[in-house]
């Protein structure tokens, strides 16, 4: 939460003196005439930034699962039980906290029993939402749980409300979580898994206002109550149930669910909001400053929507018992020319990295209510972190933001105040600078800074109050062009490097943020 006027709340005695900088090794007074001042209240942190805000989403869509994670055990691409080793290593590198699966729209036409047992005997289906391709169900429940174990991540399973049944979802929970003797636990054992996995996070349907059944909010709220009732807690595992939430700015959906679903039955309420212009999505890489500005404007607008959904939740749930779960977000452009329109494959540029960094800064700021978020989607789909092609793999600028920002996982959010200069284009303005700060379990402060202005560097002075840290180091992600991106031919066009344009003196950290850059500082 931002403090309105922290100067009034904090006496000068709280101001710290930062003595030296480990990178430059000098100390000097703050420069005059700085454009932007950020006051970080290092002694005011109360809320934890759940690591689950840094979650991911992978659907049976295009080449996210097939070719992205799953190559099969017979593949020459290095794999463990059919799952690509390079992808697992890359995702372990960013400490992926959770993975939402199997959809998305696919979830509400997926019948989980088709994806268990011997692969050769599994029935095939048509993936009607995504390209009309045949889904052979070779990647099912056991493969997904193996993937999560290899990644060291928590599964988030989205059940089928749209075309499934209460019994089907109830049995899926039993199959995954029941330890004793029961039809589903016995079936799991027949399929080679003795112990239950103990899956905690369950989505009860997806976009049930649209692809998940075109329901009214009232009808879905009633359905949720039925489905959630029969998703049982087994053993010590208490389920965390997520109600399928609103589309973008549909506040009536949020209000109706908060009103009609008893809060003891709902741990989280979701929201989906993509950064896109549905009527004219545009290219992921072929754009000028007008489209650059427009995408960032739309991204920043999501903040207002999050705040309005949160305000409704506060009204019905002032004690904060129901979390906001922002389980689909990210950029959505036209597919790359020549690719299957149903596969949603788009490139990923520095512009996407800025969208990710801006969004994550805001989710950190609202961590009191927002406890989980999932960018869409991890591999080869929409705002992907990873591209694969045959045996090749490349990491996108968005991946590198997640790598830089992993320092915020489960850290204490430090309130800050920021008066940003404007980024102006064609007479319209956006705040150019965004920031977020946290303190980790070792007492180290991290500050993530974003400058979206594509033409101007911005000097920032950080006034860190209530701490006595002495050294600063940092990393930066920047690019030569607005649309710079990584490709299989040039995988390191946009990668983080050490950041040296930082000076420390008299309680102030001074940073020169280059145009269109993301900087993460470590202050210890
Ligand atoms: O992420 C792609 C799709 O976007 C998901 O399947 C759906 O939930 C949303 O509309």
Short mmCIF file of C-alpha atoms and ligand atoms in Angstrom, two decimals:
data_model
loop_
_atom_site.label_atom_id
_atom_site.label_comp_id
_atom_site.label_asym_id
_atom_site.label_seq_id
_atom_site.Cartn_x
_atom_site.Cartn_y
_atom_site.Cartn_z
CA UNK A 1 0.00 0.00 0.00
CA UNK A 2 1.27 3.48 -0.76
CA UNK A 3 1.54 5.91 2.12
CA UNK A 4 -0.01 9.22 1.15
CA UNK A 5 2.64 11.37 2.72
CA UNK A 6 5.39 9.36 4.32
CA UNK A 7 7.36 12.51 5.11
CA UNK A 8 4.72 13.31 7.71
CA UNK A 9 4.77 9.83 9.20
CA UNK A 10 8.49 9.26 9.50
CA UNK A 11 10.75 11.45 11.60
CA UNK A 12 14.12 12.29 10.12
CA UNK A 13 15.74 10.08 12.71
CA UNK A 14 14.57 7.11 10.62
CA UNK A 15 16.61 8.23 7.67
CA UNK A 16 19.57 5.97 7.05
CA UNK A 17 23.04 6.72 5.96
CA UNK A 18 24.26 4.48 3.21
CA UNK A 19 27.97 4.55 3.43
CA UNK A 20 29.41 2.87 0.46
CA UNK A 21 28.66 1.08 -2.73
CA UNK A 22 30.11 -2.34 -3.33
CA UNK A 23 30.17 -1.75 -7.06
CA UNK A 24 31.68 1.66 -7.35
CA UNK A 25 33.37 1.73 -3.97
CA UNK A 26 32.82 5.42 -3.36
CA UNK A 27 30.46 7.60 -1.47
CA UNK A 28 29.33 11.07 -2.35
CA UNK A 29 26.48 13.45 -1.66
CA UNK A 30 23.24 13.14 -3.58
CA UNK A 31 23.15 14.92 -6.92
CA UNK A 32 21.03 18.00 -7.31
CA UNK A 33 18.10 18.30 -9.69
CA UNK A 34 16.94 14.70 -9.68
CA UNK A 35 13.73 14.09 -11.58
CA UNK A 36 12.25 11.36 -9.44
CA UNK A 37 12.34 10.65 -5.74
CA UNK A 38 11.21 7.41 -4.20
CA UNK A 39 10.86 7.09 -0.44
CA UNK A 40 11.08 3.49 0.73
CA UNK A 41 9.85 2.87 4.24
CA UNK A 42 12.12 -0.01 5.13
CA UNK A 43 10.78 -0.23 8.69
CA UNK A 44 7.11 -0.24 7.71
CA UNK A 45 6.70 -3.60 5.99
CA UNK A 46 3.80 -5.77 7.15
CA UNK A 47 2.50 -7.77 4.20
CA UNK A 48 4.20 -10.76 2.59
CA UNK A 49 4.48 -10.90 -1.19
CA UNK A 50 3.29 -14.45 -1.77
CA UNK A 51 5.63 -16.30 -4.11
CA UNK A 52 2.46 -17.55 -5.79
CA UNK A 53 2.06 -14.11 -7.40
CA UNK A 54 4.92 -15.34 -9.60
CA UNK A 55 2.93 -18.34 -10.82
CA UNK A 56 2.51 -19.74 -14.32
CA UNK A 57 -0.17 -21.20 -16.55
CA UNK A 58 0.17 -23.96 -19.13
CA UNK A 59 -2.74 -25.16 -21.21
CA UNK A 60 -3.23 -27.85 -23.81
CA UNK A 61 -2.95 -25.17 -26.46
CA UNK A 62 -0.62 -25.01 -29.46
CA UNK A 63 2.87 -26.08 -28.46
CA UNK A 64 2.72 -25.24 -24.78
CA UNK A 65 2.37 -28.82 -23.52
CA UNK A 66 3.26 -30.84 -26.63
CA UNK A 67 6.69 -29.79 -27.84
CA UNK A 68 6.98 -27.29 -24.99
CA UNK A 69 7.24 -29.61 -22.01
CA UNK A 70 6.37 -32.97 -23.44
CA UNK A 71 8.40 -34.70 -26.11
CA UNK A 72 7.71 -38.30 -25.06
CA UNK A 73 10.07 -40.91 -23.78
CA UNK A 74 11.21 -41.96 -27.28
CA UNK A 75 12.40 -38.47 -28.21
CA UNK A 76 16.03 -37.72 -28.99
CA UNK A 77 15.59 -34.38 -27.21
CA UNK A 78 17.08 -34.90 -23.73
CA UNK A 79 14.18 -35.68 -21.40
CA UNK A 80 13.24 -37.30 -18.14
CA UNK A 81 10.14 -39.49 -18.43
CA UNK A 82 9.23 -37.62 -21.62
CA UNK A 83 9.63 -34.10 -20.14
CA UNK A 84 12.29 -31.81 -21.65
CA UNK A 85 15.32 -31.35 -19.40
CA UNK A 86 16.21 -27.91 -20.79
CA UNK A 87 12.78 -26.50 -20.00
CA UNK A 88 12.77 -27.96 -16.50
CA UNK A 89 16.19 -26.49 -15.82
CA UNK A 90 15.14 -23.06 -17.10
CA UNK A 91 11.97 -22.99 -15.01
CA UNK A 92 13.77 -24.23 -11.91
CA UNK A 93 16.09 -21.29 -12.44
CA UNK A 94 13.28 -18.82 -11.77
CA UNK A 95 11.88 -20.86 -8.84
CA UNK A 96 8.52 -21.33 -10.49
CA UNK A 97 6.17 -21.46 -7.47
CA UNK A 98 3.07 -22.97 -9.08
CA UNK A 99 1.77 -24.20 -12.40
CA UNK A 100 -1.88 -23.95 -13.44
CA UNK A 101 -3.15 -26.72 -15.75
CA UNK A 102 -4.84 -28.06 -17.98
CA UNK A 103 -6.54 -24.78 -18.99
CA UNK A 104 -7.99 -22.27 -19.70
CA UNK A 105 -10.86 -23.03 -21.99
CA UNK A 106 -9.48 -26.54 -22.45
CA UNK A 107 -10.19 -27.31 -18.78
CA UNK A 108 -13.93 -27.20 -19.29
CA UNK A 109 -13.88 -29.82 -22.02
CA UNK A 110 -11.20 -32.02 -20.49
CA UNK A 111 -12.16 -35.35 -18.96
CA UNK A 112 -9.30 -36.36 -16.73
CA UNK A 113 -9.98 -40.09 -16.87
CA UNK A 114 -9.06 -39.99 -20.57
CA UNK A 115 -5.52 -39.06 -19.50
CA UNK A 116 -4.64 -41.92 -17.14
CA UNK A 117 -3.58 -45.53 -17.65
CA UNK A 118 -1.44 -46.94 -20.48
CA UNK A 119 -0.86 -44.16 -23.02
CA UNK A 120 -1.67 -46.39 -25.98
CA UNK A 121 -5.11 -47.14 -24.56
CA UNK A 122 -6.07 -43.53 -23.86
CA UNK A 123 -8.94 -42.19 -25.95
CA UNK A 124 -8.33 -39.26 -28.26
CA UNK A 125 -10.40 -36.08 -28.39
CA UNK A 126 -10.71 -32.93 -30.47
CA UNK A 127 -9.29 -29.78 -28.92
CA UNK A 128 -12.16 -27.66 -30.22
CA UNK A 129 -10.97 -24.40 -28.70
CA UNK A 130 -7.44 -24.47 -29.90
CA UNK A 131 -7.01 -25.28 -33.57
CA UNK A 132 -9.33 -28.28 -33.73
CA UNK A 133 -6.34 -30.59 -33.41
CA UNK A 134 -6.47 -34.11 -32.06
CA UNK A 135 -5.49 -34.40 -28.42
CA UNK A 136 -4.13 -37.87 -27.82
CA UNK A 137 -4.11 -37.51 -24.03
CA UNK A 138 -0.52 -38.72 -23.79
CA UNK A 139 0.11 -35.93 -21.29
CA UNK A 140 -2.32 -36.51 -18.44
CA UNK A 141 -2.53 -36.41 -14.68
CA UNK A 142 0.53 -38.55 -13.89
CA UNK A 143 2.67 -36.72 -16.45
CA UNK A 144 1.58 -33.35 -15.06
CA UNK A 145 2.32 -34.38 -11.50
CA UNK A 146 5.72 -35.71 -12.59
CA UNK A 147 6.38 -32.36 -14.28
CA UNK A 148 5.51 -30.51 -11.07
CA UNK A 149 7.80 -32.77 -9.08
CA UNK A 150 10.66 -32.19 -11.53
CA UNK A 151 10.05 -28.45 -11.38
CA UNK A 152 9.69 -28.42 -7.59
CA UNK A 153 6.47 -26.47 -8.02
CA UNK A 154 2.94 -26.62 -6.66
CA UNK A 155 0.23 -27.87 -9.02
CA UNK A 156 -2.89 -25.76 -9.54
CA UNK A 157 -5.51 -27.96 -11.17
CA UNK A 158 -8.52 -26.45 -12.88
CA UNK A 159 -11.52 -28.78 -12.88
CA UNK A 160 -14.25 -29.11 -15.50
CA UNK A 161 -17.50 -27.38 -14.56
CA UNK A 162 -18.65 -26.48 -18.09
CA UNK A 163 -19.02 -29.97 -19.57
CA UNK A 164 -18.07 -32.18 -16.65
CA UNK A 165 -19.91 -33.34 -13.57
CA UNK A 166 -19.67 -32.92 -9.84
CA UNK A 167 -18.80 -36.61 -9.59
CA UNK A 168 -15.98 -36.33 -12.13
CA UNK A 169 -14.31 -33.47 -10.31
CA UNK A 170 -14.87 -35.03 -6.91
CA UNK A 171 -13.23 -38.25 -8.14
CA UNK A 172 -10.24 -36.34 -9.52
CA UNK A 173 -9.62 -34.90 -6.05
CA UNK A 174 -9.96 -38.37 -4.53
CA UNK A 175 -7.60 -39.88 -7.14
CA UNK A 176 -4.91 -37.31 -6.41
CA UNK A 177 -5.33 -36.92 -2.67
CA UNK A 178 -6.81 -39.93 -0.89
CA UNK A 179 -4.35 -42.16 0.94
CA UNK A 180 -6.56 -45.08 2.01
CA UNK A 181 -8.54 -47.73 0.19
CA UNK A 182 -11.12 -46.28 -2.22
CA UNK A 183 -12.10 -46.74 -5.86
CA UNK A 184 -10.06 -43.75 -7.03
CA UNK A 185 -7.05 -44.35 -4.76
CA UNK A 186 -6.98 -47.97 -5.91
CA UNK A 187 -7.15 -46.89 -9.54
CA UNK A 188 -4.20 -44.58 -8.92
CA UNK A 189 -2.23 -47.51 -7.54
CA UNK A 190 -3.12 -49.65 -10.55
CA UNK A 191 -1.65 -46.83 -12.65
CA UNK A 192 1.62 -46.99 -10.76
CA UNK A 193 1.39 -44.39 -8.01
CA UNK A 194 1.15 -45.63 -4.44
CA UNK A 195 1.13 -42.37 -2.46
CA UNK A 196 -1.32 -39.54 -3.00
CA UNK A 197 0.17 -36.31 -4.28
CA UNK A 198 -1.83 -34.06 -1.97
CA UNK A 199 -2.79 -31.35 -4.46
CA UNK A 200 -3.90 -28.25 -2.59
CA UNK A 201 -4.88 -25.67 -5.22
CA UNK A 202 -8.07 -26.35 -7.20
CA UNK A 203 -9.79 -24.09 -9.69
CA UNK A 204 -13.52 -24.79 -9.93
CA UNK A 205 -14.04 -24.13 -13.63
CA UNK A 206 -12.57 -21.48 -15.92
CA UNK A 207 -14.20 -18.45 -17.55
CA UNK A 208 -17.64 -19.89 -16.90
CA UNK A 209 -19.11 -16.62 -18.19
CA UNK A 210 -17.70 -17.59 -21.62
CA UNK A 211 -15.90 -20.68 -22.92
CA UNK A 212 -16.60 -22.49 -19.64
CA UNK A 213 -20.35 -22.64 -20.23
CA UNK A 214 -21.71 -19.13 -20.95
CA UNK A 215 -23.30 -19.03 -17.50
CA UNK A 216 -24.76 -16.09 -15.66
CA UNK A 217 -22.97 -15.06 -12.48
CA UNK A 218 -25.92 -16.25 -10.39
CA UNK A 219 -26.01 -19.67 -12.07
CA UNK A 220 -22.24 -20.12 -11.74
CA UNK A 221 -22.32 -19.14 -8.08
CA UNK A 222 -24.84 -21.93 -7.44
CA UNK A 223 -22.80 -24.40 -9.50
CA UNK A 224 -19.67 -23.42 -7.59
CA UNK A 225 -21.38 -24.23 -4.31
CA UNK A 226 -22.30 -27.71 -5.58
CA UNK A 227 -18.89 -28.52 -7.06
CA UNK A 228 -16.93 -27.11 -4.14
CA UNK A 229 -19.02 -29.09 -1.65
CA UNK A 230 -17.85 -32.38 -3.14
CA UNK A 231 -14.19 -31.43 -3.47
CA UNK A 232 -13.18 -33.06 -0.20
CA UNK A 233 -10.28 -32.57 2.13
CA UNK A 234 -8.41 -35.85 2.58
CA UNK A 235 -5.99 -36.46 5.42
CA UNK A 236 -4.30 -33.29 6.52
CA UNK A 237 -4.62 -31.68 3.11
CA UNK A 238 -6.98 -28.73 3.21
CA UNK A 239 -7.97 -27.71 -0.30
CA UNK A 240 -7.60 -24.13 -1.48
CA UNK A 241 -10.58 -23.64 -3.78
CA UNK A 242 -10.61 -20.92 -6.41
CA UNK A 243 -13.90 -19.70 -7.85
CA UNK A 244 -13.84 -18.87 -11.56
CA UNK A 245 -13.76 -15.10 -11.63
CA UNK A 246 -14.60 -12.16 -13.79
CA UNK A 247 -13.58 -11.09 -17.22
CA UNK A 248 -11.59 -7.84 -17.14
CA UNK A 249 -13.97 -5.10 -16.01
CA UNK A 250 -17.06 -7.21 -15.28
CA UNK A 251 -17.55 -6.01 -11.72
CA UNK A 252 -21.03 -7.51 -11.50
CA UNK A 253 -19.48 -11.00 -11.71
CA UNK A 254 -17.20 -10.31 -8.76
CA UNK A 255 -20.00 -8.73 -6.76
CA UNK A 256 -22.43 -11.59 -7.40
CA UNK A 257 -19.92 -14.26 -6.41
CA UNK A 258 -18.86 -12.39 -3.28
CA UNK A 259 -22.54 -12.03 -2.37
CA UNK A 260 -23.80 -15.52 -3.26
CA UNK A 261 -20.94 -17.84 -2.30
CA UNK A 262 -20.30 -18.35 1.42
CA UNK A 263 -16.75 -17.18 2.02
CA UNK A 264 -15.88 -20.30 4.00
CA UNK A 265 -16.35 -22.24 0.74
CA UNK A 266 -14.07 -20.06 -1.37
CA UNK A 267 -10.38 -19.41 -0.65
CA UNK A 268 -9.73 -17.44 -3.79
CA UNK A 269 -11.73 -15.61 -6.44
CA UNK A 270 -10.06 -15.33 -9.80
CA UNK A 271 -9.81 -12.58 -12.42
CA UNK A 272 -8.64 -12.69 -16.03
CA UNK A 273 -7.46 -9.54 -17.73
CA UNK A 274 -5.22 -9.52 -20.81
CA UNK A 275 -3.29 -6.54 -22.15
CA UNK A 276 -4.77 -6.36 -25.60
CA UNK A 277 -6.97 -4.42 -27.97
CA UNK A 278 -9.36 -7.20 -29.05
CA UNK A 279 -10.40 -5.33 -32.19
CA UNK A 280 -6.86 -4.67 -33.37
CA UNK A 281 -4.28 -6.70 -31.51
CA UNK A 282 -1.28 -5.80 -33.65
CA UNK A 283 2.05 -7.50 -34.06
CA UNK A 284 4.32 -8.62 -31.23
CA UNK A 285 7.39 -7.15 -32.90
CA UNK A 286 6.37 -4.96 -35.86
CA UNK A 287 5.28 -1.80 -34.11
CA UNK A 288 6.11 1.86 -33.72
CA UNK A 289 5.87 4.14 -30.73
CA UNK A 290 2.11 4.57 -31.10
CA UNK A 291 1.51 0.84 -30.54
CA UNK A 292 4.21 0.75 -27.87
CA UNK A 293 2.44 3.53 -25.95
CA UNK A 294 -0.95 1.90 -26.43
CA UNK A 295 0.10 -1.48 -25.03
CA UNK A 296 1.67 0.12 -21.97
CA UNK A 297 -1.39 2.31 -21.49
CA UNK A 298 -3.62 -0.76 -21.53
CA UNK A 299 -1.32 -2.57 -19.14
CA UNK A 300 -1.43 0.31 -16.66
CA UNK A 301 -5.21 0.48 -16.93
CA UNK A 302 -5.41 -3.00 -15.40
CA UNK A 303 -4.39 -1.41 -12.10
CA UNK A 304 -7.69 0.45 -11.92
CA UNK A 305 -9.60 -2.75 -12.62
CA UNK A 306 -7.69 -4.67 -9.96
CA UNK A 307 -8.41 -1.90 -7.48
CA UNK A 308 -12.12 -1.89 -8.30
CA UNK A 309 -12.41 -5.68 -7.98
CA UNK A 310 -10.52 -5.47 -4.71
CA UNK A 311 -12.80 -2.68 -3.48
CA UNK A 312 -15.84 -4.91 -4.08
CA UNK A 313 -14.15 -7.77 -2.26
CA UNK A 314 -13.33 -5.46 0.66
CA UNK A 315 -16.95 -4.45 0.90
CA UNK A 316 -18.17 -8.05 1.29
CA UNK A 317 -15.08 -9.40 3.01
CA UNK A 318 -13.43 -6.71 5.12
CA UNK A 319 -11.50 -9.36 7.05
CA UNK A 320 -9.70 -10.47 3.91
CA UNK A 321 -10.73 -14.14 3.96
CA UNK A 322 -11.06 -14.48 0.18
CA UNK A 323 -7.94 -13.87 -1.89
CA UNK A 324 -7.88 -12.34 -5.33
CA UNK A 325 -6.27 -14.84 -7.71
CA UNK A 326 -5.22 -13.13 -10.95
CA UNK A 327 -4.84 -16.42 -12.78
CA UNK A 328 -4.61 -15.25 -16.39
CA UNK A 329 -2.84 -12.10 -17.50
CA UNK A 330 -0.34 -10.96 -20.09
CA UNK A 331 -0.11 -9.55 -23.61
CA UNK A 332 -2.15 -10.93 -26.49
CA UNK A 333 -1.18 -9.98 -30.05
CA UNK A 334 -1.85 -11.32 -33.53
CA UNK A 335 -0.23 -14.70 -34.06
CA UNK A 336 3.08 -14.75 -35.94
CA UNK A 337 2.51 -14.80 -39.70
CA UNK A 338 2.22 -18.31 -41.10
CA UNK A 339 1.43 -19.97 -37.76
CA UNK A 340 -1.82 -21.70 -36.78
CA UNK A 341 -4.25 -18.98 -35.56
CA UNK A 342 -5.52 -21.43 -32.95
CA UNK A 343 -2.07 -21.87 -31.42
CA UNK A 344 -1.67 -18.28 -30.18
CA UNK A 345 2.05 -18.16 -30.87
CA UNK A 346 3.54 -14.66 -30.61
CA UNK A 347 7.06 -13.28 -30.26
CA UNK A 348 8.10 -11.51 -27.08
CA UNK A 349 9.98 -8.23 -27.00
CA UNK A 350 11.34 -5.70 -24.53
CA UNK A 351 7.82 -4.20 -24.56
CA UNK A 352 6.54 -7.45 -23.03
CA UNK A 353 9.27 -7.37 -20.41
CA UNK A 354 8.05 -3.90 -19.40
CA UNK A 355 4.45 -5.14 -19.20
CA UNK A 356 5.58 -8.01 -16.96
CA UNK A 357 7.66 -5.77 -14.72
CA UNK A 358 4.93 -3.10 -14.39
CA UNK A 359 2.32 -5.73 -13.59
CA UNK A 360 4.47 -7.56 -11.06
CA UNK A 361 5.35 -4.28 -9.31
CA UNK A 362 1.64 -3.62 -8.94
CA UNK A 363 0.78 -7.13 -7.79
CA UNK A 364 3.49 -6.81 -5.14
CA UNK A 365 1.92 -3.54 -4.05
CA UNK A 366 -1.51 -5.16 -3.70
CA UNK A 367 -0.19 -8.32 -2.02
CA UNK A 368 -2.48 -7.89 0.94
CA UNK A 369 -5.38 -9.15 -1.20
CA UNK A 370 -3.69 -10.69 -4.24
CA UNK A 371 -2.13 -13.99 -3.23
CA UNK A 372 -1.70 -15.74 -6.56
CA UNK A 373 -1.27 -14.76 -10.20
CA UNK A 374 -0.46 -16.72 -13.34
CA UNK A 375 0.98 -15.22 -16.49
CA UNK A 376 -0.36 -16.73 -19.73
CA UNK A 377 1.31 -18.92 -20.86
CA UNK A 378 4.66 -20.46 -20.02
CA UNK A 379 5.87 -21.89 -23.33
CA UNK A 380 5.16 -21.01 -26.99
CA UNK A 381 1.77 -19.39 -26.24
CA UNK A 382 0.84 -15.70 -25.69
CA UNK A 383 3.29 -13.91 -23.34
CA UNK A 384 5.62 -16.87 -23.15
CA UNK A 385 8.75 -17.16 -21.05
CA UNK A 386 10.23 -19.86 -23.24
CA UNK A 387 10.16 -20.77 -26.93
CA UNK A 388 11.03 -24.23 -28.18
CA UNK A 389 11.51 -25.54 -31.69
CA UNK A 390 12.67 -29.13 -32.02
CA UNK A 391 15.68 -29.46 -29.77
CA UNK A 392 16.21 -25.68 -29.58
CA UNK A 393 15.08 -23.48 -26.69
CA UNK A 394 15.28 -19.73 -26.17
CA UNK A 395 14.41 -17.56 -23.16
CA UNK A 396 12.32 -14.45 -23.76
CA UNK A 397 12.72 -10.99 -22.19
CA UNK A 398 9.68 -11.86 -20.02
CA UNK A 399 11.59 -14.86 -18.64
CA UNK A 400 14.41 -12.54 -17.63
CA UNK A 401 12.02 -10.30 -15.70
CA UNK A 402 10.84 -13.33 -13.73
CA UNK A 403 14.46 -14.22 -13.09
CA UNK A 404 15.28 -10.73 -11.79
CA UNK A 405 12.08 -10.51 -9.73
CA UNK A 406 12.38 -13.87 -7.97
CA UNK A 407 14.01 -11.97 -5.09
CA UNK A 408 10.53 -10.71 -4.15
CA UNK A 409 9.16 -14.23 -3.52
CA UNK A 410 7.78 -14.44 0.02
CA UNK A 411 9.58 -11.23 0.96
CA UNK A 412 8.02 -8.48 3.06
CA UNK A 413 6.63 -5.72 0.90
CA UNK A 414 8.05 -2.33 1.85
CA UNK A 415 5.64 0.58 1.32
CA UNK A 416 6.99 3.33 -0.85
CA UNK A 417 5.95 6.65 -2.26
CA UNK A 418 6.83 7.67 -5.78
CA UNK A 419 6.10 10.76 -7.77
CA UNK A 420 6.78 9.68 -11.34
CA UNK A 421 7.66 11.98 -14.21
CA UNK A 422 5.50 11.62 -17.30
CA UNK A 423 6.22 9.67 -20.43
CA UNK A 424 4.53 11.76 -23.10
CA UNK A 425 3.57 10.62 -26.57
CA UNK A 426 1.43 12.60 -28.95
CA UNK A 427 0.05 14.77 -26.17
CA UNK A 428 -0.88 11.82 -23.94
CA UNK A 429 0.97 10.83 -20.79
CA UNK A 430 1.70 7.79 -18.68
CA UNK A 431 3.72 7.57 -15.47
CA UNK A 432 7.20 6.70 -16.71
CA UNK A 433 8.56 5.11 -13.55
CA UNK A 434 7.25 2.22 -11.49
CA UNK A 435 8.85 0.71 -8.40
CA UNK A 436 8.43 -2.02 -5.83
CA UNK A 437 10.51 -2.83 -2.76
CA UNK A 438 10.75 -5.77 -0.40
CA UNK A 439 12.93 -7.16 2.36
CA UNK A 440 13.81 -10.85 2.26
CA UNK A 441 14.27 -13.31 5.12
CA UNK A 442 17.96 -12.41 5.37
CA UNK A 443 17.16 -8.71 5.76
CA UNK A 444 18.29 -7.82 2.23
CA UNK A 445 16.24 -5.11 0.50
CA UNK A 446 15.39 -5.46 -3.18
CA UNK A 447 14.02 -2.65 -5.29
CA UNK A 448 12.62 -3.28 -8.77
CA UNK A 449 12.45 -0.20 -10.99
CA UNK A 450 10.95 0.29 -14.43
CA UNK A 451 11.33 3.16 -16.88
CA UNK A 452 8.86 2.77 -19.74
CA UNK A 453 9.91 5.96 -21.55
CA UNK A 454 11.42 4.65 -24.80
CA UNK A 455 13.47 7.77 -25.43
CA UNK A 456 14.64 9.22 -22.12
CA UNK A 457 16.79 8.00 -19.27
CA UNK A 458 15.44 9.04 -15.88
CA UNK A 459 17.43 9.79 -12.76
CA UNK A 460 15.90 8.35 -9.63
CA UNK A 461 16.85 9.03 -6.05
CA UNK A 462 15.90 6.36 -3.52
CA UNK A 463 15.52 7.57 0.04
CA UNK A 464 15.54 4.39 2.11
CA UNK A 465 14.28 5.07 5.60
CA UNK A 466 14.53 2.92 8.66
CA UNK A 467 17.43 0.73 7.54
CA UNK A 468 21.16 0.81 7.79
CA UNK A 469 22.20 -1.09 4.69
CA UNK A 470 25.48 -0.11 3.12
CA UNK A 471 26.08 -1.75 -0.21
CA UNK A 472 24.17 -1.78 -3.46
CA UNK A 473 24.43 -3.95 -6.51
CA UNK A 474 22.05 -4.51 -9.35
CA UNK A 475 21.06 -6.05 -12.65
CA UNK A 476 19.47 -4.41 -15.65
CA UNK A 477 17.38 -5.58 -18.59
CA UNK A 478 17.36 -3.07 -21.43
CA UNK A 479 17.39 -3.14 -25.20
CA UNK A 480 18.65 -1.26 -28.20
CA UNK A 481 15.14 -0.95 -29.72
CA UNK A 482 11.56 -0.98 -28.42
CA UNK A 483 10.93 -4.22 -30.24
CA UNK A 484 14.23 -5.99 -29.50
CA UNK A 485 13.66 -9.68 -28.86
CA UNK A 486 15.40 -13.00 -28.58
CA UNK A 487 15.24 -15.62 -31.30
CA UNK A 488 16.76 -19.02 -31.98
CA UNK A 489 19.29 -17.24 -34.23
CA UNK A 490 20.04 -14.52 -31.68
CA UNK A 491 19.05 -15.81 -28.22
CA UNK A 492 20.90 -13.13 -26.23
CA UNK A 493 19.68 -9.89 -27.80
CA UNK A 494 17.86 -9.00 -24.55
CA UNK A 495 19.48 -10.45 -21.43
CA UNK A 496 20.19 -9.04 -17.98
CA UNK A 497 23.65 -7.66 -17.23
CA UNK A 498 25.25 -6.08 -14.19
CA UNK A 499 23.98 -2.59 -13.52
CA UNK A 500 26.63 -0.03 -12.69
CA UNK A 501 24.87 3.33 -12.93
CA UNK A 502 24.17 3.52 -9.21
CA UNK A 503 25.73 5.76 -6.57
CA UNK A 504 25.31 5.88 -2.83
CA UNK A 505 25.76 8.69 -0.38
CA UNK A 506 24.17 10.48 2.55
CA UNK A 507 21.24 8.12 2.88
CA UNK A 508 20.34 8.32 -0.80
CA UNK A 509 20.79 5.74 -3.57
CA UNK A 510 20.96 7.41 -6.95
CA UNK A 511 20.15 5.45 -10.03
CA UNK A 512 20.16 6.42 -13.67
CA UNK A 513 17.45 4.35 -15.34
CA UNK A 514 18.07 4.05 -19.08
CA UNK A 515 15.17 4.40 -21.50
CA UNK A 516 12.89 1.28 -21.57
CA UNK A 517 14.66 -0.57 -18.81
CA UNK A 518 14.04 -2.82 -15.83
CA UNK A 519 16.51 -2.60 -12.95
CA UNK A 520 16.56 -4.69 -9.78
CA UNK A 521 18.79 -3.49 -6.95
CA UNK A 522 20.02 -5.47 -3.98
CA UNK A 523 20.71 -3.31 -0.95
CA UNK A 524 22.38 -4.99 2.01
O1 LIG B 1 -4.90 -18.21 -22.38
C1 LIG B 1 -5.70 -18.43 -23.48
C2 LIG B 1 -7.18 -18.43 -23.13
O2 LIG B 1 -7.55 -17.17 -22.68
C3 LIG B 1 -7.60 -19.35 -22.03
O3 LIG B 1 -7.81 -20.64 -22.46
C4 LIG B 1 -8.87 -18.74 -21.56
O4 LIG B 1 -9.12 -18.98 -20.20
C5 LIG B 1 -8.70 -17.27 -21.87
O5 LIG B 1 -9.78 -16.76 -22.55
#
